[in-house]
Coordinates of C-alpha atoms (C1' of nucleotides) in Angstrom, one line a residue:
Chain A
M1479 CA 36.7 -36.3 59.3
D1480 CA 39.0 -38.8 57.7
T1481 CA 41.6 -37.1 55.5
A1482 CA 41.2 -40.0 53.0
V1483 CA 37.9 -38.5 52.0
A1484 CA 39.1 -35.0 51.7
A1485 CA 38.3 -33.3 48.5
G1486 CA 41.2 -31.9 46.5
N1487 CA 42.2 -32.0 42.9
D1488 CA 41.8 -35.8 42.7
G1489 CA 38.6 -35.5 40.8
S1490 CA 35.6 -37.7 40.7
D1491 CA 35.7 -41.3 40.0
F1492 CA 33.8 -42.4 37.0
P1493 CA 33.4 -46.1 36.2
Q1494 CA 35.8 -47.2 33.6
A1495 CA 37.5 -43.9 33.4
D1496 CA 40.7 -44.2 31.4
S1497 CA 43.8 -43.2 33.2
S1498 CA 45.6 -42.1 30.0
A1499 CA 44.3 -38.6 30.7
M1500 CA 46.8 -38.5 33.6
A1501 CA 49.7 -38.8 31.3
G1502 CA 48.5 -35.8 29.4
A1503 CA 48.5 -33.8 32.6
A1504 CA 52.2 -34.3 32.9
A1505 CA 52.7 -32.0 29.9
W1506 CA 51.3 -29.0 31.8
P1507 CA 53.6 -26.3 33.2
K1508 CA 54.9 -27.6 36.4
H1509 CA 54.4 -25.5 39.5
S1510 CA 56.7 -25.5 42.5
E1511 CA 56.3 -28.2 45.1
A1512 CA 55.5 -25.5 47.8
R1513 CA 52.8 -23.9 45.6
E1514 CA 51.2 -27.3 45.0
R1515 CA 51.3 -28.2 48.7
L1516 CA 49.8 -24.8 49.5
L1517 CA 47.0 -25.2 47.0
Q1518 CA 46.2 -28.7 48.0
T1519 CA 46.1 -27.8 51.7
A1520 CA 43.9 -24.8 51.1
S1521 CA 41.6 -26.8 48.8
D1522 CA 41.2 -29.5 51.5
L1523 CA 40.5 -26.9 54.2
F1524 CA 38.1 -24.9 52.1
Y1525 CA 36.1 -27.9 51.1
R1526 CA 36.0 -29.5 54.5
E1527 CA 35.6 -26.5 56.7
G1528 CA 34.3 -23.7 54.6
I1529 CA 36.0 -20.8 53.0
H1530 CA 35.5 -17.8 55.4
S1531 CA 36.0 -20.1 58.4
V1532 CA 39.6 -20.9 57.4
G1533 CA 42.1 -18.1 57.6
I1534 CA 45.4 -17.5 55.9
D1535 CA 47.3 -18.4 59.2
R1536 CA 45.7 -21.8 59.3
I1537 CA 46.4 -22.5 55.7
I1538 CA 50.1 -21.6 55.8
A1539 CA 50.6 -23.5 59.1
E1540 CA 49.1 -26.7 57.7
A1541 CA 50.7 -26.4 54.3
R1542 CA 54.1 -25.6 56.0
V1543 CA 54.8 -22.6 53.7
T1544 CA 55.3 -19.0 54.6
R1545 CA 53.2 -16.0 54.1
A1546 CA 55.5 -14.7 51.5
T1547 CA 55.2 -17.9 49.6
L1548 CA 51.5 -17.6 49.6
Y1549 CA 51.4 -14.0 48.4
R1550 CA 54.1 -14.7 45.9
H1551 CA 51.9 -17.2 44.1
F1552 CA 48.4 -15.7 44.8
P1553 CA 47.7 -12.0 45.0
G1554 CA 45.1 -12.6 47.7
K1555 CA 42.9 -15.1 49.5
E1556 CA 40.2 -14.8 46.9
Q1557 CA 42.6 -15.9 44.1
L1558 CA 43.5 -18.9 46.2
V1559 CA 39.8 -19.7 46.5
A1560 CA 39.4 -19.3 42.7
A1561 CA 42.3 -21.7 42.2
Y1562 CA 40.6 -24.3 44.5
L1563 CA 37.4 -24.1 42.5
L1564 CA 39.2 -24.2 39.1
G1565 CA 41.0 -27.3 40.4
E1566 CA 37.7 -28.9 41.2
D1567 CA 36.3 -27.8 37.8
T1568 CA 39.3 -29.2 35.9
A1569 CA 39.2 -32.5 37.7
L1570 CA 35.5 -33.0 36.8
R1571 CA 36.0 -31.9 33.2
D1572 CA 38.9 -34.4 32.9
S1573 CA 36.8 -37.2 34.3
I1574 CA 33.9 -36.5 32.0
A1575 CA 36.1 -36.2 29.0
A1576 CA 37.8 -39.5 29.8
A1577 CA 34.4 -41.2 30.3
V1578 CA 33.1 -39.8 27.0
A1579 CA 36.3 -40.9 25.2
S1580 CA 36.0 -44.5 26.5
I1581 CA 32.3 -45.3 26.8
P1582 CA 29.9 -45.7 23.9
P1583 CA 27.2 -43.0 23.5
D1584 CA 24.3 -45.4 24.5
K1585 CA 26.1 -46.1 27.8
I1586 CA 27.4 -42.7 28.8
L1587 CA 24.4 -41.5 30.7
D1588 CA 24.4 -44.5 32.9
A1589 CA 28.1 -44.0 33.5
I1590 CA 27.6 -40.4 34.4
L1591 CA 24.8 -41.2 36.8
E1592 CA 26.8 -44.0 38.4
G1593 CA 29.7 -41.6 38.6
I1594 CA 27.7 -39.1 40.5
A1595 CA 26.3 -41.7 42.8
D1596 CA 29.8 -43.0 43.5
D1597 CA 31.2 -39.5 43.9
I1598 CA 28.9 -38.5 46.8
G1599 CA 30.1 -41.5 48.8
R1600 CA 33.8 -41.3 48.0
H1601 CA 34.8 -37.7 47.4
H1602 CA 32.3 -35.0 47.6
T1603 CA 31.0 -36.1 51.0
R1604 CA 30.6 -32.5 52.2
G1605 CA 28.3 -31.4 49.5
C1606 CA 29.2 -29.7 46.3
P1607 CA 32.2 -27.4 46.4
F1608 CA 30.5 -25.0 43.9
I1609 CA 27.2 -24.8 45.8
N1610 CA 29.0 -24.4 49.1
A1611 CA 31.2 -21.6 47.7
A1612 CA 28.1 -19.9 46.3
A1613 CA 26.5 -20.0 49.7
E1614 CA 29.5 -18.1 51.1
F1615 CA 29.9 -15.6 48.1
P1616 CA 26.6 -13.9 47.4
D1617 CA 28.0 -11.2 45.1
P1618 CA 27.1 -12.4 41.6
T1619 CA 29.9 -10.2 40.1
S1620 CA 32.7 -11.9 42.1
E1621 CA 35.3 -14.1 40.5
V1622 CA 34.1 -17.0 42.7
R1623 CA 30.6 -16.8 41.3
R1624 CA 31.8 -16.4 37.8
I1625 CA 33.7 -19.7 38.1
V1626 CA 30.7 -21.4 39.7
D1627 CA 28.4 -20.2 36.9
E1628 CA 30.9 -21.2 34.2
H1629 CA 31.2 -24.6 35.7
R1630 CA 27.5 -25.1 35.9
R1631 CA 27.1 -24.0 32.3
W1632 CA 29.7 -26.5 31.2
F1633 CA 28.1 -29.3 33.2
R1634 CA 24.6 -28.7 31.8
S1635 CA 25.9 -28.5 28.3
S1636 CA 27.9 -31.7 28.8
L1637 CA 24.7 -33.5 29.9
E1638 CA 22.8 -32.1 26.9
Q1639 CA 25.5 -33.5 24.6
A1640 CA 25.4 -36.8 26.2
L1641 CA 21.6 -37.0 26.0
E1642 CA 21.7 -35.9 22.4
S1643 CA 24.3 -38.5 21.4
A1644 CA 22.3 -41.1 23.2
G1645 CA 19.4 -40.2 21.0
H1646 CA 17.3 -38.6 23.7
S1647 CA 14.2 -36.9 22.4
S1648 CA 14.6 -33.7 24.4
P1649 CA 18.2 -33.2 25.5
K1650 CA 17.7 -29.7 27.0
A1651 CA 14.7 -30.7 29.2
G1652 CA 16.5 -33.9 30.2
A1653 CA 19.7 -32.1 31.1
A1654 CA 17.7 -29.6 33.1
S1655 CA 16.2 -32.4 35.1
L1656 CA 19.5 -34.2 35.6
V1657 CA 21.2 -31.0 36.7
L1658 CA 18.5 -30.6 39.4
L1659 CA 19.1 -34.2 40.5
R1660 CA 22.9 -33.9 40.5
D1661 CA 22.7 -30.8 42.7
A1662 CA 20.3 -32.6 45.0
A1663 CA 22.5 -35.7 45.2
L1664 CA 25.4 -33.7 46.4
V1665 CA 23.3 -31.8 49.0
G1666 CA 21.4 -34.9 50.1
G1667 CA 24.5 -37.0 50.3
Y1668 CA 26.0 -34.6 52.8
L1669 CA 22.9 -33.8 54.8
D1670 CA 20.7 -36.9 54.6
G1671 CA 23.2 -39.7 54.3
V1672 CA 24.9 -41.3 51.3
E1673 CA 23.1 -44.6 50.9
A1674 CA 19.5 -43.3 51.0
T1675 CA 20.4 -40.4 48.8
R1676 CA 22.2 -42.6 46.3
A1677 CA 19.2 -44.9 45.9
A1678 CA 16.7 -42.0 45.6
F1679 CA 19.0 -40.2 43.1
I1680 CA 19.4 -43.2 40.8
R1681 CA 15.8 -44.2 41.0
T1682 CA 14.6 -40.6 40.2
A1683 CA 17.1 -40.1 37.4
K1684 CA 16.0 -43.4 35.8
T1685 CA 12.4 -42.3 36.1
V1686 CA 13.2 -39.0 34.4
L1687 CA 15.2 -40.7 31.6
A1688 CA 12.5 -43.3 31.1
A1689 CA 9.7 -40.7 30.7
D1690 CA 11.2 -39.3 27.5
Chain B
M916 CA 19.4 -7.0 46.0
D917 CA 16.0 -5.6 46.6
T918 CA 15.1 -5.6 50.3
A919 CA 11.6 -6.6 49.3
V920 CA 12.9 -10.1 48.5
A921 CA 15.0 -10.4 51.6
A922 CA 14.3 -13.5 53.6
G923 CA 13.2 -13.2 57.1
N924 CA 10.5 -14.8 59.2
D925 CA 7.8 -14.0 56.7
G926 CA 7.7 -17.6 55.5
S927 CA 7.0 -19.0 52.2
D928 CA 3.9 -18.2 50.2
F929 CA 1.7 -21.2 49.5
P930 CA -1.3 -20.8 47.3
Q931 CA -4.6 -20.5 49.1
A932 CA -2.8 -20.5 52.5
D933 CA -5.2 -19.5 55.1
S934 CA -4.2 -16.3 56.9
S935 CA -6.0 -17.3 60.1
A936 CA -2.7 -18.8 61.3
M937 CA -1.4 -15.3 61.6
A938 CA -4.0 -14.5 64.2
G939 CA -2.7 -17.6 66.2
A940 CA 0.8 -16.1 66.2
A941 CA -0.4 -13.1 68.2
A942 CA -1.0 -15.4 71.2
W943 CA 2.8 -16.1 71.5
P944 CA 4.9 -14.5 74.2
K945 CA 5.8 -11.1 72.9
H946 CA 9.5 -10.2 72.7
S947 CA 10.8 -6.7 73.0
E948 CA 10.8 -4.5 69.9
A949 CA 14.6 -4.2 70.1
R950 CA 15.1 -8.0 70.2
E951 CA 12.8 -8.5 67.3
R952 CA 14.5 -5.8 65.3
L953 CA 17.8 -7.4 66.1
L954 CA 16.7 -10.9 65.0
Q955 CA 15.0 -9.6 61.9
T956 CA 18.2 -7.7 60.9
A957 CA 20.5 -10.6 61.6
S958 CA 18.3 -13.0 59.8
D959 CA 18.2 -10.8 56.7
L960 CA 22.0 -10.3 56.7
F961 CA 22.7 -14.0 57.4
Y962 CA 20.5 -15.1 54.5
R963 CA 21.6 -12.5 52.1
E964 CA 25.3 -12.3 52.8
G965 CA 26.2 -15.5 54.6
I966 CA 26.8 -16.2 58.3
H967 CA 30.5 -16.0 58.8
S968 CA 30.8 -13.0 56.5
V969 CA 28.6 -10.9 58.7
G970 CA 30.0 -9.8 62.0
I971 CA 28.4 -8.7 65.2
D972 CA 29.3 -5.0 64.6
R973 CA 27.5 -5.0 61.3
I974 CA 24.4 -6.6 62.8
I975 CA 24.1 -4.2 65.7
A976 CA 24.8 -1.2 63.5
E977 CA 22.1 -2.1 61.0
A978 CA 19.7 -3.2 63.7
R979 CA 20.4 0.0 65.7
V980 CA 20.8 -1.9 69.0
T981 CA 23.8 -2.1 71.2
R982 CA 26.2 -4.9 72.0
A983 CA 24.7 -5.2 75.4
T984 CA 21.2 -5.7 74.0
L985 CA 22.5 -8.4 71.7
Y986 CA 24.2 -10.3 74.5
R987 CA 21.3 -9.7 76.8
H988 CA 19.1 -11.7 74.5
F989 CA 21.5 -14.2 72.9
P990 CA 24.5 -15.7 74.7
G991 CA 26.5 -15.7 71.6
K992 CA 26.5 -15.4 67.8
E993 CA 25.8 -19.0 67.3
Q994 CA 22.6 -18.7 69.3
L995 CA 21.6 -15.8 67.1
V996 CA 22.2 -18.0 64.0
A997 CA 20.1 -20.7 65.6
A998 CA 17.3 -18.3 66.2
Y999 CA 17.4 -17.3 62.5
L1000 CA 17.2 -20.9 61.4
L1001 CA 14.4 -21.7 63.8
G1002 CA 12.5 -18.7 62.5
E1003 CA 12.8 -20.0 59.0
D1004 CA 11.8 -23.5 60.2
T1005 CA 8.8 -22.1 62.0
A1006 CA 7.6 -20.0 59.1
L1007 CA 7.7 -23.0 56.8
R1008 CA 6.0 -25.3 59.3
D1009 CA 3.2 -22.7 59.7
S1010 CA 2.8 -22.4 55.9
I1011 CA 2.6 -26.2 55.4
A1012 CA 0.2 -26.6 58.4
A1013 CA -2.0 -23.8 57.0
A1014 CA -2.1 -25.4 53.6
V1015 CA -2.8 -28.9 54.9
A1016 CA -5.7 -27.4 57.0
S1017 CA -7.3 -25.7 54.0
I1018 CA -6.6 -27.8 51.0
P1019 CA -8.1 -31.2 50.3
P1020 CA -5.7 -34.2 50.4
D1021 CA -5.9 -34.9 46.6
K1022 CA -4.8 -31.3 45.9
I1023 CA -2.2 -30.8 48.6
L1024 CA 0.8 -32.1 46.6
D1025 CA 0.1 -29.8 43.8
A1026 CA -0.2 -27.0 46.3
I1027 CA 3.1 -27.8 47.9
L1028 CA 4.9 -28.0 44.5
E1029 CA 3.4 -24.7 43.5
G1030 CA 4.4 -23.3 46.8
I1031 CA 8.0 -24.3 46.3
A1032 CA 8.1 -23.0 42.8
D1033 CA 6.6 -19.7 44.0
D1034 CA 9.0 -19.5 46.9
I1035 CA 12.2 -19.6 44.9
G1036 CA 11.1 -16.6 43.0
R1037 CA 9.6 -14.6 45.8
H1038 CA 11.5 -15.3 49.0
H1039 CA 14.2 -17.8 48.9
T1040 CA 16.1 -16.2 46.0
R1041 CA 19.5 -16.8 47.6
G1042 CA 19.1 -20.5 47.9
C1043 CA 18.0 -22.5 50.9
P1044 CA 18.8 -21.0 54.3
F1045 CA 19.4 -24.5 55.7
I1046 CA 21.6 -25.8 52.9
N1047 CA 23.6 -22.5 53.0
A1048 CA 24.0 -22.7 56.7
A1049 CA 25.2 -26.3 56.5
A1050 CA 27.8 -25.2 53.9
E1051 CA 29.2 -22.9 56.5
F1052 CA 28.9 -25.2 59.5
P1053 CA 30.6 -28.5 58.8
D1054 CA 30.6 -29.8 62.4
P1055 CA 27.7 -32.3 62.5
T1056 CA 27.5 -32.0 66.3
S1057 CA 26.8 -28.2 66.2
E1058 CA 23.5 -26.7 67.1
V1059 CA 23.2 -25.3 63.6
R1060 CA 23.5 -28.7 62.1
R1061 CA 21.1 -30.2 64.6
I1062 CA 18.5 -27.6 63.6
V1063 CA 19.1 -28.2 59.9
D1064 CA 18.8 -32.0 60.3
E1065 CA 15.6 -31.7 62.3
H1066 CA 14.1 -29.3 59.8
R1067 CA 14.9 -31.7 57.0
R1068 CA 13.4 -34.7 58.9
W1069 CA 10.2 -32.8 59.4
F1070 CA 10.0 -31.7 55.8
R1071 CA 10.5 -35.2 54.5
S1072 CA 8.0 -36.6 56.9
S1073 CA 5.5 -33.9 55.9
L1074 CA 5.9 -34.9 52.3
E1075 CA 5.4 -38.6 53.2
Q1076 CA 2.2 -37.8 55.0
A1077 CA 0.9 -35.7 52.1
L1078 CA 1.7 -38.5 49.7
E1079 CA 0.1 -41.0 51.9
S1080 CA -3.1 -39.0 52.3
A1081 CA -3.2 -38.4 48.6
G1082 CA -3.2 -42.2 48.1
H1083 CA 0.3 -42.5 46.7
S1084 CA 1.5 -46.0 46.3
S1085 CA 5.0 -45.5 47.8
P1086 CA 5.0 -42.4 50.0
K1087 CA 8.5 -42.9 51.3
A1088 CA 10.1 -43.3 47.8
G1089 CA 8.0 -40.4 46.5
A1090 CA 9.0 -38.2 49.4
A1091 CA 12.6 -39.0 48.9
S1092 CA 12.4 -37.9 45.3
L1093 CA 10.5 -34.7 46.1
V1094 CA 13.1 -33.8 48.8
L1095 CA 15.8 -34.1 46.2
L1096 CA 13.8 -31.9 43.8
R1097 CA 13.0 -29.3 46.5
D1098 CA 16.7 -29.0 47.4
A1099 CA 17.6 -28.7 43.7
A1100 CA 14.9 -26.1 43.1
L1101 CA 16.3 -23.8 45.8
V1102 CA 19.9 -24.2 44.6
G1103 CA 18.9 -23.9 41.0
G1104 CA 16.7 -20.9 41.5
Y1105 CA 19.7 -19.1 43.0
L1106 CA 22.4 -20.2 40.7
D1107 CA 20.7 -20.9 37.4
G1108 CA 17.8 -18.5 37.3
V1109 CA 14.3 -18.7 38.7
E1110 CA 12.2 -19.2 35.5
A1111 CA 14.2 -22.1 34.0
T1112 CA 14.5 -23.8 37.4
R1113 CA 10.9 -23.4 38.1
A1114 CA 9.9 -25.0 34.9
A1115 CA 12.3 -27.9 35.2
F1116 CA 11.3 -28.4 38.9
I1117 CA 7.6 -28.6 38.2
R1118 CA 8.0 -30.8 35.1
T1119 CA 10.4 -33.2 36.9
A1120 CA 8.2 -33.4 40.0
K1121 CA 5.2 -34.2 37.9
T1122 CA 7.1 -36.9 36.1
V1123 CA 8.1 -38.4 39.4
L1124 CA 4.5 -38.3 40.8
A1125 CA 3.1 -39.7 37.6
A1126 CA 5.5 -42.6 37.6
D1127 CA 4.0 -44.2 40.7
Chain C
dT1447 C1' 81.2 -20.0 40.9
dC1448 C1' 77.5 -16.9 40.0
dC1449 C1' 72.9 -15.6 39.6
dA1450 C1' 68.0 -15.8 39.5
dA1451 C1' 64.0 -17.9 41.2
dG1452 C1' 61.8 -19.2 44.9
dA1453 C1' 61.9 -20.7 49.5
dT1454 C1' 62.3 -19.7 54.6
dA1455 C1' 61.5 -17.0 59.1
dG1456 C1' 59.3 -14.0 60.8
dA1457 C1' 57.7 -8.7 62.1
dC1458 C1' 54.4 -5.4 61.3
dA1459 C1' 50.2 -2.7 60.2
dG1460 C1' 45.4 -1.6 60.5
dA1461 C1' 41.2 -3.7 60.7
dT1462 C1' 37.9 -6.7 62.4
dC1463 C1' 36.3 -10.5 65.2
dG1464 C1' 33.2 -12.1 69.3
dT1465 C1' 32.8 -11.4 74.0
dT1466 C1' 32.6 -8.9 78.6
dC1467 C1' 31.7 -5.0 81.1
dT1468 C1' 30.4 -0.2 83.3
dA1469 C1' 27.5 3.7 83.6
dT1470 C1' 23.4 5.8 82.6
dC1471 C1' 18.9 6.4 80.7
dT1472 C1' 14.0 4.9 79.6
dT1473 C1' 9.6 2.9 80.3
dG1474 C1' 5.9 0.7 82.5
dT1475 C1' 3.8 -1.0 86.7
dC1476 C1' 2.6 -0.7 91.4
Chain D
dG1419 C1' 7.9 8.1 93.6
dA1420 C1' 10.2 3.5 93.6
dC1421 C1' 11.7 -0.2 91.2
dA1422 C1' 12.6 -3.7 87.8
dA1423 C1' 13.3 -4.7 83.2
dG1424 C1' 15.4 -3.5 79.3
dA1425 C1' 17.4 -0.1 76.5
dT1426 C1' 21.4 3.1 75.3
dA1427 C1' 26.5 4.5 74.6
dG1428 C1' 30.2 3.0 74.4
dA1429 C1' 35.3 1.1 76.2
dA1430 C1' 38.1 -2.7 76.7
dC1431 C1' 40.0 -7.3 75.9
dG1432 C1' 42.4 -10.9 73.5
dA1433 C1' 42.4 -13.1 69.4
dT1434 C1' 42.3 -13.3 64.6
dC1435 C1' 42.0 -11.4 60.0
dT1436 C1' 44.4 -10.2 55.4
dG1437 C1' 48.0 -8.1 53.3
dT1438 C1' 52.9 -5.9 53.2
dC1439 C1' 57.6 -6.2 53.9
dT1440 C1' 62.7 -7.3 55.2
dA1441 C1' 66.5 -10.3 55.6
dT1442 C1' 68.4 -14.5 54.6
dC1443 C1' 68.8 -19.1 52.8
dT1444 C1' 68.4 -22.8 49.2
dT1445 C1' 68.5 -24.8 44.7
dG1446 C1' 69.2 -25.5 40.0
dG1447 C1' 71.1 -24.0 35.7
dA1448 C1' 74.6 -21.6 33.0

DNA sequence: TCCAAGATAGACAGATCGTTCTATCTTGTC
DNA sequence: GACAAGATAGAACGATCTGTCTATCTTGGA
């Protein structure tokens, strides 16, 4: 697998996304270079190879940090996994916020759909990080699952808002359908091929939007 | 989790499925009771808890077989995983074949959709075994992924055939959309709740079918 | 220069992992 | 009864797992 398509905290690409959000990110507390290298490496490995398949030894070797550095910044592996997922969540939230800030309400849905279609070919080529993590963490009370659930709640409600501001007649039902299709696009892009999935996703989503 | 909903080789329930197929199954070569107990236990654990999270020790302890028995029947863990997936595949194929044999062509699609909607609440409550396995096995050349791919090819083509025999105008496009929605139903049933997902799935699928 | 924060290089511990193997027992068939 | 197939009860192996810890070095700011 080509490292150029590795997932990390580089977010999804949405058409016409404004890069001014990146300037805002510079105001965040700055973590050490080693910590960032660690988290980036772990995130890549977790997304590309799965979470339980990748051990601490592998992560620190590839990140070129020591064990002590890892445990200094993260109390345990599960917290490292949580940080990976929160990174993915933040990146997508930033992308959606940027798109909403720069695209008129009547165009935002198309932009989101295009963004999803683009994402499955450019970044999330190994499925959805949240769905994949949920496959490996069956315990609904775990922190991983809490993050997954919160992410999905946010995404659904973002779609509802977009549908509402676009004047859609049933934003809740429309969002429910689009969440289904988003999930399916990520799974299908990984397992059935990007091009065919992209076409089916767009066509089906348009059908759904046109039906209301 | 209630063991009554644990996945295994008991297939999906499809409405009006004919139980005469169960009689046919009795003609198959009979495996030993220990082997069947082992495979059933492993399948339950793999589905409920994930594949890499469940070790050989756990499986043999819960199946009440020994290590030697396990390795006598399966050359390695990966072959046990393959057998689990093939069991899931066979069960679904049997269910679809039974439905096709007993339900008229103009009703088969509704039956399949109802079957999927029923399945996510009764059996596959922890997502799709194939999607979950693919999350844990990123190597496209592995046997696990070969089985997943073959399963998905079969399912897609079954939908195409059903759409064609029901007189649908574009069976390929329709099947592509329904595959998306089937994937999404299994993911959504696990992560977002069965009732809401079921309703959205049926409604969206009906929209898709009515659009052509 | 001093000091704190954070990095490095490991060693260590107990547990688990998947696989291989030996010895013995059990069961069904001839 | 003899025998083969398949079961049992482990032991052993080398590797890996996650987390804990010590000693020392490095860097930036006061």
